[in-house]
PDB file of C-alpha atoms and ligand atoms in Angstrom:
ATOM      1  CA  UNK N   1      -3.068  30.872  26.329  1.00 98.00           C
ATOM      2  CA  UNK N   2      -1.349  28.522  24.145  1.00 98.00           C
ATOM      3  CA  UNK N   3       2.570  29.902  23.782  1.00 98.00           C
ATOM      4  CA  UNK N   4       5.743  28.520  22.200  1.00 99.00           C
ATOM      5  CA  UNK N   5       9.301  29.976  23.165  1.00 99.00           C
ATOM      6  CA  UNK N   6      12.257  28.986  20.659  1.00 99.00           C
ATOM      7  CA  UNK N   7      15.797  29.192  21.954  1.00 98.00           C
ATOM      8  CA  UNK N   8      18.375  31.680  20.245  1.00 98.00           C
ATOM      9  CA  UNK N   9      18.077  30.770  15.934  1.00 98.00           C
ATOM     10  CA  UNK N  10      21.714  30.342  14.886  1.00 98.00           C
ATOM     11  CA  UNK N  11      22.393  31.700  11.038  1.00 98.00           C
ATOM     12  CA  UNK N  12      20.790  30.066   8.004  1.00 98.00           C
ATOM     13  CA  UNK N  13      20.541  26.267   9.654  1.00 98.00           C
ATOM     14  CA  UNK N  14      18.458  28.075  12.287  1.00 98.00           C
ATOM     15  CA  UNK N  15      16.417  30.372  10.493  1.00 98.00           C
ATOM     16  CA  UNK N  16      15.447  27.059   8.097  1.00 98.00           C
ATOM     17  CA  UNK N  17      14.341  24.476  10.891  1.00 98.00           C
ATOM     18  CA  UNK N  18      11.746  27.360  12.587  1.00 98.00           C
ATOM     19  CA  UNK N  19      10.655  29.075   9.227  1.00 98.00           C
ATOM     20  CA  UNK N  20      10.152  25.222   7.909  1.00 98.00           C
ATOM     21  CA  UNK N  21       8.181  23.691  10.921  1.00 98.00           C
ATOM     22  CA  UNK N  22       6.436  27.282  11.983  1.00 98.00           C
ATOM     23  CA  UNK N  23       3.320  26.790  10.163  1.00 98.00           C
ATOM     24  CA  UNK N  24       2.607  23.552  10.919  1.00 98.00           C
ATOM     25  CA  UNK N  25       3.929  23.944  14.358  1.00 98.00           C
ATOM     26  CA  UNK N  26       1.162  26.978  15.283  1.00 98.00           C
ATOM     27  CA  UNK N  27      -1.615  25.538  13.449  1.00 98.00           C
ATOM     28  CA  UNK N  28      -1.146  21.679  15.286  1.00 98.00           C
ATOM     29  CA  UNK N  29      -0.261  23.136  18.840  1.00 98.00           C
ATOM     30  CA  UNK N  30      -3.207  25.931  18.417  1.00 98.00           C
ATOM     31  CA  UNK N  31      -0.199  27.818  19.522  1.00 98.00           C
ATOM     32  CA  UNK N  32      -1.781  31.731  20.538  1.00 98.00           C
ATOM     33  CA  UNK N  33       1.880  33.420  20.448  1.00 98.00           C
ATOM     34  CA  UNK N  34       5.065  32.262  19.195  1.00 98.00           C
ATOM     35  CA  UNK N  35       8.641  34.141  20.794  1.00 99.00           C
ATOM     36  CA  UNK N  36      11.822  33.487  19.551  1.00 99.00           C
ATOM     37  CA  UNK N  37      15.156  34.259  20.420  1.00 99.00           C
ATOM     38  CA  UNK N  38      17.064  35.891  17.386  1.00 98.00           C
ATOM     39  CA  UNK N  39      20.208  37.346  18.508  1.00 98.00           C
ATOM     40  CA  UNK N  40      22.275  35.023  16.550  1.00 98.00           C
ATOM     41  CA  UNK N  41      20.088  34.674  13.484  1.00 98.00           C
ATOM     42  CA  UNK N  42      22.027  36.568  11.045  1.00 98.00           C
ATOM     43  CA  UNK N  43      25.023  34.148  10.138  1.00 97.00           C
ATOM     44  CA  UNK N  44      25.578  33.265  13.800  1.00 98.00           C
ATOM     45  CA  UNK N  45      25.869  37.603  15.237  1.00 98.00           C
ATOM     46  CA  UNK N  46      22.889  40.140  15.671  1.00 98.00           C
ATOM     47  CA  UNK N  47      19.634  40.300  13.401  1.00 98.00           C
ATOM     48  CA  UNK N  48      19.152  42.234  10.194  1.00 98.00           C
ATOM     49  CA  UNK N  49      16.060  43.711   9.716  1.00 98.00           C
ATOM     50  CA  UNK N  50      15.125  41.728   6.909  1.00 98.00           C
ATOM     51  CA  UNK N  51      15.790  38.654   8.211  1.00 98.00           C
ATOM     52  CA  UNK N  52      13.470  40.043  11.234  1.00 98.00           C
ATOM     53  CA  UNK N  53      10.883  40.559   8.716  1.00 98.00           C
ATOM     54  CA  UNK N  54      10.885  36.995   7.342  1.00 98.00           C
ATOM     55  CA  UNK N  55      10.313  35.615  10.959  1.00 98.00           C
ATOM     56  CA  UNK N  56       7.256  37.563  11.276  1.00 98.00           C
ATOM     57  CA  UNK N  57       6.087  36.786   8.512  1.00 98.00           C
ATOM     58  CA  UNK N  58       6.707  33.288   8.745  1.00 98.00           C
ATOM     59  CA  UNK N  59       4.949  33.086  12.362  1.00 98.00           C
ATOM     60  CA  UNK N  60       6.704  34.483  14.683  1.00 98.00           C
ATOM     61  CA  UNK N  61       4.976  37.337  17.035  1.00 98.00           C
ATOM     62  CA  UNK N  62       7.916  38.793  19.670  1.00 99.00           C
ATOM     63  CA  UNK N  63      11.685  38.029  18.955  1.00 99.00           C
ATOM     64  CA  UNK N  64      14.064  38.422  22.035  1.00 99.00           C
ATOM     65  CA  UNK N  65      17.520  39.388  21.540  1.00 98.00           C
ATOM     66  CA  UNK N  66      20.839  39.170  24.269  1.00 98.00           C
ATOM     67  CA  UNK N  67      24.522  40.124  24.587  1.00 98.00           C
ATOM     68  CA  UNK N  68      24.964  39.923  20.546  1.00 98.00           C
ATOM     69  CA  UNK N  69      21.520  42.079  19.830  1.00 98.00           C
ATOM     70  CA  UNK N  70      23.956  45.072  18.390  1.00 98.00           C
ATOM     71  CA  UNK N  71      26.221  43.011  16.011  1.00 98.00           C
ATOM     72  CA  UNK N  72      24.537  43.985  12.908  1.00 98.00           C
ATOM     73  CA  UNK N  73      24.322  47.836  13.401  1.00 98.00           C
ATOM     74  CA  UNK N  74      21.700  47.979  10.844  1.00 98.00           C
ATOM     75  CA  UNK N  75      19.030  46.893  13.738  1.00 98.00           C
ATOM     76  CA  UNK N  76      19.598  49.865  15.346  1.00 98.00           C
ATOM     77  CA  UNK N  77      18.393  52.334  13.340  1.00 98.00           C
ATOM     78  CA  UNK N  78      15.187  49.722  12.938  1.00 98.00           C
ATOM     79  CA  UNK N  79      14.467  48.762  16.536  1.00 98.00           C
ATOM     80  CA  UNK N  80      12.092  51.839  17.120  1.00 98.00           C
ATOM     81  CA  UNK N  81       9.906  51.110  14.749  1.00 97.00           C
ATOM     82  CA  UNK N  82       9.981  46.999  15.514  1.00 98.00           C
ATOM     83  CA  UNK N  83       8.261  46.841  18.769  1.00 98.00           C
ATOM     84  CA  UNK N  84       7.883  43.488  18.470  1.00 98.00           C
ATOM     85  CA  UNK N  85      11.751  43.066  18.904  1.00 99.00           C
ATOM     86  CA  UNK N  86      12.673  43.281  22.349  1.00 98.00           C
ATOM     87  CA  UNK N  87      16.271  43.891  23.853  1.00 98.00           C
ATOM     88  CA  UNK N  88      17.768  43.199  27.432  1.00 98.00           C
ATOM     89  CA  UNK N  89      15.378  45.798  29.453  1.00 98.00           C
ATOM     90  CA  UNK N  90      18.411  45.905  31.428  1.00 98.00           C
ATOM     91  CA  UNK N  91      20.722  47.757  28.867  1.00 98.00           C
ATOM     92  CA  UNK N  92      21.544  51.565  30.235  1.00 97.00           C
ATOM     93  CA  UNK N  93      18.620  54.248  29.992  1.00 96.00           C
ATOM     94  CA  UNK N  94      18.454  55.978  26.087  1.00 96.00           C
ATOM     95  CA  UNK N  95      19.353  52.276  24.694  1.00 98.00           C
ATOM     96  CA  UNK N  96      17.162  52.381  21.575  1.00 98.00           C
ATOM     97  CA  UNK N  97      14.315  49.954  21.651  1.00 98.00           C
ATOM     98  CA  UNK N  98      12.405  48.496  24.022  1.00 98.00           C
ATOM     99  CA  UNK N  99      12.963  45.531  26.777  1.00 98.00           C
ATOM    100  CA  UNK N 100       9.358  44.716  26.886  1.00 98.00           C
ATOM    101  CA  UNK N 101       6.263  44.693  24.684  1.00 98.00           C
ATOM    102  CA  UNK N 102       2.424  44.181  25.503  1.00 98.00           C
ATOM    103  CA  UNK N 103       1.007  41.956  22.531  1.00 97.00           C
ATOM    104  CA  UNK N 104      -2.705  42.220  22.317  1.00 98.00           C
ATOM    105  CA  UNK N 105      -3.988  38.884  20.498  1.00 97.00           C
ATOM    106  CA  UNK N 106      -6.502  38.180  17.917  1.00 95.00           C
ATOM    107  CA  UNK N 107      -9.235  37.481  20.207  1.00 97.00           C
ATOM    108  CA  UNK N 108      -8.041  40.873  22.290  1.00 97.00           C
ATOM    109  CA  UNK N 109      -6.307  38.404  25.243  1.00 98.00           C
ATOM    110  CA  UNK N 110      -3.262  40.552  26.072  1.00 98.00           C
ATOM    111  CA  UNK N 111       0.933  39.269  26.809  1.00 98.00           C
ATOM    112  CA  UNK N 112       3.610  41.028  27.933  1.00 98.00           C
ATOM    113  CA  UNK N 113       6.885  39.354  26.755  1.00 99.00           C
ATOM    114  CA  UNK N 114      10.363  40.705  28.754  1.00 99.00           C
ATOM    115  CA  UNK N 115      13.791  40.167  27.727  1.00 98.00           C
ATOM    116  CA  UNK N 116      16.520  40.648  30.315  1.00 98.00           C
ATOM    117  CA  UNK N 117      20.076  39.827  30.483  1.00 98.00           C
ATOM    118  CA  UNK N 118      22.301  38.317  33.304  1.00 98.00           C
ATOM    119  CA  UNK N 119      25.509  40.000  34.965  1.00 98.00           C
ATOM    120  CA  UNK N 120      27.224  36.605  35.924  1.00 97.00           C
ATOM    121  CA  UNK N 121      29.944  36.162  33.346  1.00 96.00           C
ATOM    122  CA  UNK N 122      28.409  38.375  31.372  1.00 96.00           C
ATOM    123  CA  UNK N 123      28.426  42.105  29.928  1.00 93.00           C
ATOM    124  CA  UNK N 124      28.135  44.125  33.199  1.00 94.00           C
ATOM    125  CA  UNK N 125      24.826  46.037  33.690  1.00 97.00           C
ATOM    126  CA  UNK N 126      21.804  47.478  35.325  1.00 97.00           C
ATOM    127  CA  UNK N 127      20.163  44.997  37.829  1.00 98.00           C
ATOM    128  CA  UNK N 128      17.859  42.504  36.211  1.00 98.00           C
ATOM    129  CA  UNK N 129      16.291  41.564  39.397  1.00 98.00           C
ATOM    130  CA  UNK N 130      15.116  45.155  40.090  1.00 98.00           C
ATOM    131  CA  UNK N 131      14.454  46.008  35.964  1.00 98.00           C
ATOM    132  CA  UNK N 132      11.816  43.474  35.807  1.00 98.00           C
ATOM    133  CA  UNK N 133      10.465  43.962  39.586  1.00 98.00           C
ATOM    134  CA  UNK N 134       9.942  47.837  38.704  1.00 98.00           C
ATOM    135  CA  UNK N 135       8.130  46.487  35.283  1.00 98.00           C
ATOM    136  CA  UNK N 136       6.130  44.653  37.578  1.00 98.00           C
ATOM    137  CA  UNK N 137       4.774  47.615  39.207  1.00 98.00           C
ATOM    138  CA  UNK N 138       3.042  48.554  36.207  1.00 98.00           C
ATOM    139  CA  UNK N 139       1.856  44.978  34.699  1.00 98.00           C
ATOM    140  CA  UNK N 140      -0.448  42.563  37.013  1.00 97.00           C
ATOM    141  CA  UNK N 141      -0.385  38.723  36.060  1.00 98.00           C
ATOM    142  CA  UNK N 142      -4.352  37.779  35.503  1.00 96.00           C
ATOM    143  CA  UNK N 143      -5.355  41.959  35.484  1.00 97.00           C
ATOM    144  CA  UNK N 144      -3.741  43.896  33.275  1.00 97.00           C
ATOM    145  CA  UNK N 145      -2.525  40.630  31.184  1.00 98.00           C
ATOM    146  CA  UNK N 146      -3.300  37.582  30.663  1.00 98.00           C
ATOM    147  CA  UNK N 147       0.259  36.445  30.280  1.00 98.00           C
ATOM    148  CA  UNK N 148       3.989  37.590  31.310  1.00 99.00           C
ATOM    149  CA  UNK N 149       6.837  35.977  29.261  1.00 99.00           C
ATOM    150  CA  UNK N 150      10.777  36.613  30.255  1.00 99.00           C
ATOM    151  CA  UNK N 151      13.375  35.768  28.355  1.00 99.00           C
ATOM    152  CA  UNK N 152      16.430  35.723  30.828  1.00 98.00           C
ATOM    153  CA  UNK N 153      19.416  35.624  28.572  1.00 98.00           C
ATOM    154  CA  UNK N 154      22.368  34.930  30.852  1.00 98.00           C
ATOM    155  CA  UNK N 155      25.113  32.119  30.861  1.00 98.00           C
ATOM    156  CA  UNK N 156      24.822  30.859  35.005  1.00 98.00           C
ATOM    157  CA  UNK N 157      22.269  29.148  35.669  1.00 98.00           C
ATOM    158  CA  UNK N 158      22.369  29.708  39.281  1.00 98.00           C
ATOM    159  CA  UNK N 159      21.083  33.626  38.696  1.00 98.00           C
ATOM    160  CA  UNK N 160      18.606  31.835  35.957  1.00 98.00           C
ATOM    161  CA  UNK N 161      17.031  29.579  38.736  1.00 98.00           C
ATOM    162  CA  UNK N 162      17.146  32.882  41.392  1.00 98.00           C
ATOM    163  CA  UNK N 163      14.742  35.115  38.451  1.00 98.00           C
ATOM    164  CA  UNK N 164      12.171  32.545  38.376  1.00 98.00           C
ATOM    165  CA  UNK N 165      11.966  32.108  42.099  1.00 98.00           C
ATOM    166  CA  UNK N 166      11.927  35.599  42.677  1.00 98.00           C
ATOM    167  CA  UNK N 167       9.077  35.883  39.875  1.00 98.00           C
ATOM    168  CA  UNK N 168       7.538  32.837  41.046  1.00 98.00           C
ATOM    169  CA  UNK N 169       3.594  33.681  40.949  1.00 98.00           C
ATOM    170  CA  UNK N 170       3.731  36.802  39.189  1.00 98.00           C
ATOM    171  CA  UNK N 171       4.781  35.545  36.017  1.00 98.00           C
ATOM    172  CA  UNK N 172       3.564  32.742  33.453  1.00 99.00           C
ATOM    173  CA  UNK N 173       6.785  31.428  32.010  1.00 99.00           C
ATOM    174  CA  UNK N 174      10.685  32.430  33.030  1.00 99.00           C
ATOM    175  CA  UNK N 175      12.901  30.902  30.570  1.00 99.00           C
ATOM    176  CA  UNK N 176      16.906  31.046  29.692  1.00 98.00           C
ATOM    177  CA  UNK N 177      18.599  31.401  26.659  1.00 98.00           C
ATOM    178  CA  UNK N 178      22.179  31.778  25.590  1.00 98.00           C
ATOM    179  CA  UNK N 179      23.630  28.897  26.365  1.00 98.00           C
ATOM    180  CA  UNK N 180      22.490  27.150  23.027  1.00 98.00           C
ATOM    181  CA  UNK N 181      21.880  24.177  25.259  1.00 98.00           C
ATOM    182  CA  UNK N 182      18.203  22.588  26.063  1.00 98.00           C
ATOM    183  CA  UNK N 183      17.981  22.052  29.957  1.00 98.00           C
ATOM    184  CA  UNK N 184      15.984  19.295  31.059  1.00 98.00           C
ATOM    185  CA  UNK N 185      14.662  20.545  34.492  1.00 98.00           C
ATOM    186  CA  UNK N 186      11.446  22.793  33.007  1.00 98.00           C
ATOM    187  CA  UNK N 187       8.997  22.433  35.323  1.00 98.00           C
ATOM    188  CA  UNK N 188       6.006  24.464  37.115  1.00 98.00           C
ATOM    189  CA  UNK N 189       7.237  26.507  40.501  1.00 98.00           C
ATOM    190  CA  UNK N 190       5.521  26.597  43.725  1.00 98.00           C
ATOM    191  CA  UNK N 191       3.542  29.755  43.055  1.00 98.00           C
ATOM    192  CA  UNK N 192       2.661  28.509  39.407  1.00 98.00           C
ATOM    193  CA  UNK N 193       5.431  30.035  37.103  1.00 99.00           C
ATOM    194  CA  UNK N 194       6.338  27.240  34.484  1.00 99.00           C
ATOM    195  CA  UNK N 195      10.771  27.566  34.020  1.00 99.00           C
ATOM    196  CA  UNK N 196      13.189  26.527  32.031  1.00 99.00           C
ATOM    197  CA  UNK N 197      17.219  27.190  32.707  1.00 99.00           C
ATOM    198  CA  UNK N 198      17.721  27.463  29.116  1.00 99.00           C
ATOM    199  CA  UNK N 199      15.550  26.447  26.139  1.00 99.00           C
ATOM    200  CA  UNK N 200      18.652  25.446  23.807  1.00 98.00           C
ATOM    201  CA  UNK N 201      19.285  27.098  20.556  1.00 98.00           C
ATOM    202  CA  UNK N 202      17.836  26.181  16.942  1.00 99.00           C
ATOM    203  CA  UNK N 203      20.959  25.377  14.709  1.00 98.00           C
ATOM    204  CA  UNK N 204      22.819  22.777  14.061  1.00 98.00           C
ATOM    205  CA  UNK N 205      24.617  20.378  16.964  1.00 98.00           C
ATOM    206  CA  UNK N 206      27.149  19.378  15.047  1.00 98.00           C
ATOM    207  CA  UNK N 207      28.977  22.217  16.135  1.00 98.00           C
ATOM    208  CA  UNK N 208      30.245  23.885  18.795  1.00 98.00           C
ATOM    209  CA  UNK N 209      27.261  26.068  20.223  1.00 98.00           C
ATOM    210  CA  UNK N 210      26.082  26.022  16.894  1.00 98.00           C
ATOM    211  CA  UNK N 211      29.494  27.446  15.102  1.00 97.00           C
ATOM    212  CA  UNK N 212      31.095  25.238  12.823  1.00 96.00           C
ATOM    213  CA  UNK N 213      33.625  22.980  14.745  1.00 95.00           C
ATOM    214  CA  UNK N 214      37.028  23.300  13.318  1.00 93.00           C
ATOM    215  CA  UNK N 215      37.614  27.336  13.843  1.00 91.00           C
ATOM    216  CA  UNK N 216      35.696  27.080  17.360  1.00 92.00           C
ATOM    217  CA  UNK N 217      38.238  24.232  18.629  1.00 92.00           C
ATOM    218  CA  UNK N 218      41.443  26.130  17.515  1.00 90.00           C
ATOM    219  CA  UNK N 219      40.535  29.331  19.915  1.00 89.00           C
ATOM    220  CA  UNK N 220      40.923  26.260  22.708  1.00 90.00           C
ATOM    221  CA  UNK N 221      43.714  24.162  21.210  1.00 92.00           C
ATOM    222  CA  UNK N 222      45.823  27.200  20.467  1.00 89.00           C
ATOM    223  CA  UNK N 223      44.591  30.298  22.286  1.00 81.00           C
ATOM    224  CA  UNK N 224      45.001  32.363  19.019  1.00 79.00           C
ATOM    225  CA  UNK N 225      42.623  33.879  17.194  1.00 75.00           C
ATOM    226  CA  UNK N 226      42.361  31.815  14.652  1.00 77.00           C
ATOM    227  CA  UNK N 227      39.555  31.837  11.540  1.00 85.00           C
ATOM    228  CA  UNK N 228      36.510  33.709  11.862  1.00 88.00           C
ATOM    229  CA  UNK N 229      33.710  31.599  13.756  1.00 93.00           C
ATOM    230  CA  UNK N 230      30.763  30.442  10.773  1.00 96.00           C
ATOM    231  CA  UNK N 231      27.662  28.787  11.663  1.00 98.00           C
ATOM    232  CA  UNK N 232      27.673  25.454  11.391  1.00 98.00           C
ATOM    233  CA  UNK N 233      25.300  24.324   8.222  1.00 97.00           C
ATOM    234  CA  UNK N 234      23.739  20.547   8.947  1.00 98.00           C
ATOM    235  CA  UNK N 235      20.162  20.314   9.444  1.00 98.00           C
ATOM    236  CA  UNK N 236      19.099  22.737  12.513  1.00 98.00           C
ATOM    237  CA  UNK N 237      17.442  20.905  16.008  1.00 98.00           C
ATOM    238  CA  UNK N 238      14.959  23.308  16.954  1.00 98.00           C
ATOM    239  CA  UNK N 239      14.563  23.857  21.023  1.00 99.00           C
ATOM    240  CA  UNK N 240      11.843  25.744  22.832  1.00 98.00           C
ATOM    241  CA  UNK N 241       9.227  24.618  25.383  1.00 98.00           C
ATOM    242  CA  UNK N 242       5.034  25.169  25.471  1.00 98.00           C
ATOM    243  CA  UNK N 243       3.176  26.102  28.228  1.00 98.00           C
ATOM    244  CA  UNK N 244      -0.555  26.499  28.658  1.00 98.00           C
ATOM    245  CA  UNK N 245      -1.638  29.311  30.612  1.00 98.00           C
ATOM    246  CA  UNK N 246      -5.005  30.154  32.584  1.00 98.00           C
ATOM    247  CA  UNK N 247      -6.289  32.820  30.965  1.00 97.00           C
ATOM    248  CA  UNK N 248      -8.039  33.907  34.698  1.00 97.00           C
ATOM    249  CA  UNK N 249      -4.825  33.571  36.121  1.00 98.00           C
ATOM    250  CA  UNK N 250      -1.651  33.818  34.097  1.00 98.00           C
ATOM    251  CA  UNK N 251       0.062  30.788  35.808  1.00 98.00           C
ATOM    252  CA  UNK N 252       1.154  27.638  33.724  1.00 98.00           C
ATOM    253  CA  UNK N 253      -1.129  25.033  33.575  1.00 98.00           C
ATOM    254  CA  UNK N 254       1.329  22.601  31.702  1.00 98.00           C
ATOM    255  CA  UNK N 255       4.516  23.168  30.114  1.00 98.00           C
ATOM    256  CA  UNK N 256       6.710  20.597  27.937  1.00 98.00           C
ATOM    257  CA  UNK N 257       9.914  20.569  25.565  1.00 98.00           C
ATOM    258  CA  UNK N 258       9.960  20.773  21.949  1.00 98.00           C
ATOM    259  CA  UNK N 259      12.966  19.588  19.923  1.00 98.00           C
ATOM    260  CA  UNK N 260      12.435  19.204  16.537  1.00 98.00           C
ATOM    261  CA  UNK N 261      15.263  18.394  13.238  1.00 98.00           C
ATOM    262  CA  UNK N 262      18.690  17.301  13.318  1.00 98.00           C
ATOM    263  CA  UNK N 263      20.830  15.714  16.176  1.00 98.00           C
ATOM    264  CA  UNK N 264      19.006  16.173  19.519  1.00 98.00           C
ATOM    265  CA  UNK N 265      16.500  13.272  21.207  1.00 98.00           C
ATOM    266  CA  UNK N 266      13.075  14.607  19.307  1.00 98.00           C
ATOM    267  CA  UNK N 267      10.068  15.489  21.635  1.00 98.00           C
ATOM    268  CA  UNK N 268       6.809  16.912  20.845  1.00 98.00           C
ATOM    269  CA  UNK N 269       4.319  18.618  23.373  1.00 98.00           C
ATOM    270  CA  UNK N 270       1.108  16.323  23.810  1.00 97.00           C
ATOM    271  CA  UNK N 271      -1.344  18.766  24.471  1.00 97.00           C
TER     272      UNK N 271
HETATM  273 FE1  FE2 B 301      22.912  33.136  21.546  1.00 50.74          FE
HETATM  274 FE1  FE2 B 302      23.864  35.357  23.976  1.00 50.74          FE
END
């Protein structure tokens, strides 16, 4: 199976560079499923549901969400009847929506695609480790799916490297988000898991984590609250990474960076 992950779309700049490239993007990769991380999408806090809509319908097949997935309260109401937007599985019991959704594909190959948030400097909540390890229970890598996607949306990347060892061989692809920043150490784990500490976001790097600069270096200059933060507006770098699956399996077979637009070094997957 042929997947894409994007890292967290940040406001208008974001929602541009993936909604631009998208088509092109699925159609030259052969991508099978597309996931993007959308917590920041609307103007840089939470997700409206139309703005939801006009990712699906511009490609997109799961959207992951993280610490910011309430900030437009309109979601809520919407989540239960999106299940193809996820939110941290972690998030107390009764939370509406779901942290995990089983896509069946075209061709009736099956995915399950997780989202779950860190604790370290983060939000405090349930376990993540033992969230997704009780999910586990109930979804077999190579039986009941042909592919296991988590989203681990957490800010150290010492608890990001622990999820995908622990998962090592029973997932296809751990990757981070949050940090708005592409890691360079993706690789394939013993076991056969492909990982990523953080996919980066899609926005605009002339910023700072993709808000515009000036409002974003006066919290740090002055420790006041100063203007509200805006997304910054320059042409978006968009950040993910492919990995090939065995459909018999479930483990990566190859994985590689995209970065697309604007600022960032550009790279293209060659398979
Ligand atoms: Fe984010
Ligand atoms: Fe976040």
């Amino acid at each position: 199976m042929r997947i894409l992950f994007l890292g967290d779309i940040v406001g208008r700049s974001g929602r541009e560079g993936v909604l631009s490239r998208l088509p092109t993007l699925r159609q030259k990769l052969a991508l099978d499923l597309v996931i993007v991380n959308a917590e920041n999408a609307s103007h840089g806090f939470g997700l409206s549901p139309g703005i939801s809509t006009d990712l699906f319908n511009g490609g997109v097949d799961v959207i992951t969400l993280g610490n910011h997935s309430w900030d437009r309260r309109d979601l809520i109401p919407h989540i239960d009847a999106a299940p193809r937007i996820i939110r941290p599985l972690n998030f107390p019991p009764g939370t509406p929506g779901n942290g995990s959704v089983q896509i069946e594909l075209a061709d009736g190959r099956k995915a399950l695609v997780v989202n779950a948030m860190g604790r370290l400097f983060m939000d405090p909540l349930d376990d993540p480790f033992r969230s997704i390890n009780e999910l586990l229970t109930r979804h077999r890598l190579g039986v009941t799916t042909q592919a296991i996607v988590v989203d681990i949306h957490a800010e150290a990347t010492s608890e990001k490297w622990a999820l995908g060892n622990v998962l090592d061989g029973r997932v296809s692809l751990v990757v981070g988000t949050h940090t708005h920043t592409p890691t360079a150490d993706h690789r394939i784990l013993p076991a056969g898991t492909a990982f990523q500490t953080d996919a980066g976001m899609c926005g605009d790097y002339d910023s700072v984590i993709g808000m515009s600069k000036a409002p974003a270096m006066t919290r740090f200059l002055r420790k006041m609250p100063g203007e509200r933060l805006q997304p910054a507006e320059g042409e978006a770098t968009i950040c993910g990474i492919m990995v090939e699956t065995d459909d018999a399996t479930g483990l990566a077979r190859r994985l590689a960076p995209l970065r697309q637009g604007g600022l960032l070094a550009q790279t293209m997957p060659d398979f």
